[in-house]
PDB file of C-alpha atoms in Angstrom:
ATOM      1  CA  MET A1176      16.193 -30.427   1.027  1.00  0.00           C
ATOM      2  CA  GLN A1177      13.006 -30.986  -1.883  1.00  0.00           C
ATOM      3  CA  ILE A1178      11.640 -27.985  -2.951  1.00  0.00           C
ATOM      4  CA  ARG A1179       7.724 -28.976  -3.373  1.00  0.00           C
ATOM      5  CA  HIS A1180       6.077 -25.950  -4.930  1.00  0.00           C
ATOM      6  CA  VAL A1181       7.870 -22.791  -6.482  1.00  0.00           C
ATOM      7  CA  ASN A1182       5.466 -19.710  -6.169  1.00  0.00           C
ATOM      8  CA  ASN A1183       6.862 -16.716  -7.745  1.00  0.00           C
ATOM      9  CA  THR A1184       5.139 -13.915  -6.163  1.00  0.00           C
ATOM     10  CA  PRO A1185       6.795 -10.433  -4.830  1.00  0.00           C
ATOM     11  CA  ASN A1186       7.075  -9.894  -1.747  1.00  0.00           C
ATOM     12  CA  PHE A1187       5.070  -6.624  -0.981  1.00  0.00           C
ATOM     13  CA  GLN A1188       4.983  -6.510   2.812  1.00  0.00           C
ATOM     14  CA  ALA A1189       8.004  -4.384   3.872  1.00  0.00           C
ATOM     15  CA  LYS A1190       5.570  -1.100   4.955  1.00  0.00           C
ATOM     16  CA  PHE A1191       2.158  -2.350   3.586  1.00  0.00           C
ATOM     17  CA  LEU A1192       0.034  -5.049   5.155  1.00  0.00           C
ATOM     18  CA  ASN A1193      -1.133  -8.043   3.288  1.00  0.00           C
ATOM     19  CA  SER A1194      -4.082  -7.472   1.835  1.00  0.00           C
ATOM     20  CA  GLU A1195      -6.308  -8.623  -1.041  1.00  0.00           C
ATOM     21  CA  SER A1196      -6.339  -5.567  -2.770  1.00  0.00           C
ATOM     22  CA  LEU A1197      -3.242  -5.184  -2.717  1.00  0.00           C
ATOM     23  CA  LYS A1198      -2.282  -8.933  -4.338  1.00  0.00           C
ATOM     24  CA  LEU A1199      -4.912  -7.884  -7.220  1.00  0.00           C
ATOM     25  CA  VAL A1200      -2.707  -4.259  -7.787  1.00  0.00           C
ATOM     26  CA  THR A1201       0.154  -6.209  -7.773  1.00  0.00           C
ATOM     27  CA  GLU A1202      -0.756  -8.394 -10.251  1.00  0.00           C
ATOM     28  CA  TYR A1203      -2.253  -5.724 -12.298  1.00  0.00           C
ATOM     29  CA  ALA A1204       0.862  -4.170 -12.393  1.00  0.00           C
ATOM     30  CA  ILE A1205       2.858  -7.306 -13.119  1.00  0.00           C
ATOM     31  CA  GLU A1206      -0.160  -8.006 -16.213  1.00  0.00           C
ATOM     32  CA  HIS A1207       0.884  -4.326 -17.562  1.00  0.00           C
ATOM     33  CA  ASN A1208       4.615  -4.489 -17.640  1.00  0.00           C
ATOM     34  CA  LYS A1209       4.383  -1.516 -14.418  1.00  0.00           C
ATOM     35  CA  PHE A1210       5.818  -3.704 -11.776  1.00  0.00           C
ATOM     36  CA  ASP A1211       8.969  -1.936 -11.650  1.00  0.00           C
ATOM     37  CA  LYS A1212       7.539   1.218 -11.084  1.00  0.00           C
ATOM     38  CA  LEU A1213       4.952   0.015  -8.285  1.00  0.00           C
ATOM     39  CA  ASN A1214       8.517  -1.744  -6.505  1.00  0.00           C
ATOM     40  CA  LEU A1215      10.509   2.009  -6.556  1.00  0.00           C
ATOM     41  CA  ALA A1216       7.196   3.391  -5.197  1.00  0.00           C
ATOM     42  CA  ARG A1217       7.109   0.710  -2.468  1.00  0.00           C
ATOM     43  CA  LYS A1218      10.877   1.626  -1.909  1.00  0.00           C
ATOM     44  CA  ASN A1219      10.414   5.199  -1.666  1.00  0.00           C
ATOM     45  CA  ILE A1220       7.711   4.887   0.616  1.00  0.00           C
ATOM     46  CA  ASP A1221       9.714   2.614   2.695  1.00  0.00           C
ATOM     47  CA  LYS A1222      12.190   4.582   3.518  1.00  0.00           C
ATOM     48  CA  PHE A1223      10.224   6.945   5.678  1.00  0.00           C
ATOM     49  CA  TYR A1224       8.451   6.009   9.461  1.00  0.00           C
ATOM     50  CA  LEU A1225       9.517   2.481   9.898  1.00  0.00           C
ATOM     51  CA  GLN A1226       6.975   2.033  12.645  1.00  0.00           C
ATOM     52  CA  ARG A1227       3.694   2.638  10.220  1.00  0.00           C
ATOM     53  CA  ARG A1228       2.401   0.163   8.144  1.00  0.00           C
ATOM     54  CA  ILE A1229      -0.443   0.678   5.581  1.00  0.00           C
ATOM     55  CA  ARG A1230      -3.151  -1.311   4.346  1.00  0.00           C
ATOM     56  CA  VAL A1231      -4.414  -1.071   0.964  1.00  0.00           C
ATOM     57  CA  ASP A1232      -8.243  -1.681  -0.377  1.00  0.00           C
ATOM     58  CA  VAL A1233     -10.271  -0.681  -3.644  1.00  0.00           C
ATOM     59  CA  GLY A1234     -13.454  -0.943  -4.674  1.00  0.00           C
ATOM     60  CA  GLU A1235     -16.218   0.868  -6.488  1.00  0.00           C
ATOM     61  CA  ASN A1236     -18.824   3.305  -5.418  1.00  0.00           C
ATOM     62  CA  ASN A1237     -21.384   4.018  -8.304  1.00  0.00           C
ATOM     63  CA  GLY A1238     -18.862   2.694 -10.641  1.00  0.00           C
ATOM     64  CA  LYS A1239     -16.649   5.348  -9.310  1.00  0.00           C
ATOM     65  CA  PRO A1240     -12.883   3.526  -8.063  1.00  0.00           C
ATOM     66  CA  PHE A1241     -11.989   4.411  -5.299  1.00  0.00           C
ATOM     67  CA  VAL A1242      -8.827   3.511  -3.240  1.00  0.00           C
ATOM     68  CA  SER A1243      -8.454   3.347   1.160  1.00  0.00           C
ATOM     69  CA  PHE A1244      -5.228   3.855   3.188  1.00  0.00           C
ATOM     70  CA  ALA A1245      -5.183   2.342   6.265  1.00  0.00           C
ATOM     71  CA  ARG A1246      -2.361   3.395   8.723  1.00  0.00           C
ATOM     72  CA  PHE A1247      -1.570   1.564  11.281  1.00  0.00           C
ATOM     73  CA  SER A1248       1.474   1.812  14.584  1.00  0.00           C
ATOM     74  CA  GLN A1249       2.513  -0.686  17.202  1.00  0.00           C
ATOM     75  CA  LYS A1250       1.305  -0.344  20.371  1.00  0.00           C
ATOM     76  CA  ASN A1251       3.193   1.285  22.593  1.00  0.00           C
ATOM     77  CA  SER A1252       3.430  -2.004  24.894  1.00  0.00           C
ATOM     78  CA  VAL A1253       4.357  -3.961  21.966  1.00  0.00           C
ATOM     79  CA  ILE A1254       8.680  -4.030  20.787  1.00  0.00           C
ATOM     80  CA  VAL A1255       7.856  -5.718  17.409  1.00  0.00           C
ATOM     81  CA  PRO A1256       4.824  -6.275  16.240  1.00  0.00           C
ATOM     82  CA  LYS A1257       4.218 -10.098  15.138  1.00  0.00           C
ATOM     83  CA  THR A1258       0.343  -9.933  14.498  1.00  0.00           C
ATOM     84  CA  MET A1259      -2.391  -7.371  13.926  1.00  0.00           C
ATOM     85  CA  SER A1260      -3.463  -7.479  17.438  1.00  0.00           C
ATOM     86  CA  ASP A1261      -0.094  -5.631  18.343  1.00  0.00           C
ATOM     87  CA  LEU A1262      -0.951  -2.433  15.750  1.00  0.00           C
ATOM     88  CA  LYS A1263      -3.468   0.142  16.560  1.00  0.00           C
ATOM     89  CA  MET A1264      -5.283   1.911  13.493  1.00  0.00           C
ATOM     90  CA  ASP A1265      -4.679   5.540  13.367  1.00  0.00           C
ATOM     91  CA  LYS A1266      -5.975   6.989  10.105  1.00  0.00           C
ATOM     92  CA  VAL A1267      -8.351   5.993   7.569  1.00  0.00           C
ATOM     93  CA  VAL A1268      -7.982   7.898   4.408  1.00  0.00           C
ATOM     94  CA  ILE A1269      -9.864   7.266   0.971  1.00  0.00           C
ATOM     95  CA  ILE A1270      -9.553   8.787  -2.241  1.00  0.00           C
ATOM     96  CA  GLN A1271     -11.859   8.494  -4.630  1.00  0.00           C
ATOM     97  CA  SER A1272     -11.678   9.152  -8.620  1.00  0.00           C
ATOM     98  CA  GLU A1273     -14.031  12.091  -9.883  1.00  0.00           C
ATOM     99  CA  GLN A1274     -14.536   9.563 -13.170  1.00  0.00           C
ATOM    100  CA  LYS A1275     -15.510   5.812 -13.859  1.00  0.00           C
ATOM    101  CA  GLY A1276     -12.586   3.737 -14.587  1.00  0.00           C
ATOM    102  CA  ASN A1277     -10.875   0.629 -13.636  1.00  0.00           C
ATOM    103  CA  MET A1278     -10.207   0.295  -9.728  1.00  0.00           C
ATOM    104  CA  LEU A1279      -7.058  -1.109 -10.144  1.00  0.00           C
ATOM    105  CA  LYS A1280      -5.439   1.147 -12.373  1.00  0.00           C
ATOM    106  CA  PHE A1281      -6.539   3.944 -10.268  1.00  0.00           C
ATOM    107  CA  ALA A1282      -5.083   2.358  -7.129  1.00  0.00           C
ATOM    108  CA  LEU A1283      -1.983   1.487  -9.026  1.00  0.00           C
ATOM    109  CA  GLU A1284      -1.552   5.160  -9.941  1.00  0.00           C
ATOM    110  CA  LYS A1285      -2.262   6.874  -6.505  1.00  0.00           C
ATOM    111  CA  LEU A1286       0.666   4.394  -5.235  1.00  0.00           C
ATOM    112  CA  ILE A1287       3.131   5.530  -7.335  1.00  0.00           C
ATOM    113  CA  LYS A1288       1.773   9.159  -7.093  1.00  0.00           C
ATOM    114  CA  LEU A1289       2.019   8.820  -3.438  1.00  0.00           C
ATOM    115  CA  SER A1290       5.967   7.716  -3.645  1.00  0.00           C
ATOM    116  CA  ASN A1291       6.567  11.051  -5.812  1.00  0.00           C
ATOM    117  CA  ASN A1292       8.840  13.010  -4.018  1.00  0.00           C
ATOM    118  CA  ALA A1293       8.369  11.461  -0.557  1.00  0.00           C
ATOM    119  CA  PRO A1294       8.205  12.717   2.483  1.00  0.00           C
ATOM    120  CA  ASP A1295       7.466  15.991   0.892  1.00  0.00           C
ATOM    121  CA  ASN A1296       4.677  15.901  -1.098  1.00  0.00           C
ATOM    122  CA  LYS A1297       0.949  16.576   0.370  1.00  0.00           C
ATOM    123  CA  MET A1298      -0.701  13.213  -0.117  1.00  0.00           C
ATOM    124  CA  PHE A1299       2.406  11.180   1.786  1.00  0.00           C
ATOM    125  CA  GLN A1300       2.027  13.822   4.570  1.00  0.00           C
ATOM    126  CA  ASN A1301      -1.337  13.510   4.516  1.00  0.00           C
ATOM    127  CA  ILE A1302      -2.044   9.667   4.834  1.00  0.00           C
ATOM    128  CA  ILE A1303       1.331   8.688   6.246  1.00  0.00           C
ATOM    129  CA  ALA A1304       3.211  11.485   8.035  1.00  0.00           C
ATOM    130  CA  LYS A1305       0.537  13.540  10.377  1.00  0.00           C
ATOM    131  CA  LYS A1306      -1.136  12.525  12.800  1.00  0.00           C
TER     132      LYS A1306
END
């Protein structure tokens, strides 16, 4: 067996759906030596609600960063979801910053805050737990 390409990118698909925004946040965390905190946050979130998937999107509105969390769950007729068509969107929560700033830093901070004291914190309850 020959290895043709080695790509050292962290696997971040356990609870979160792959998105370009999440990839950018992960790269930002690696550049600023905060990947360990981000990975710990992912693990804390992954412990709960195994049937739920989260898509993270980031952006700016008039220079103010925002992060959008879209929650998906599997359709009733699907046992093991394999594609996006096997999932249904349940809820979208958008969190916007009051101040102008770096959208990737804002998203990283919100992901870490989402995992703090999970599942008892209000942000976690609003985004992941409540219907």
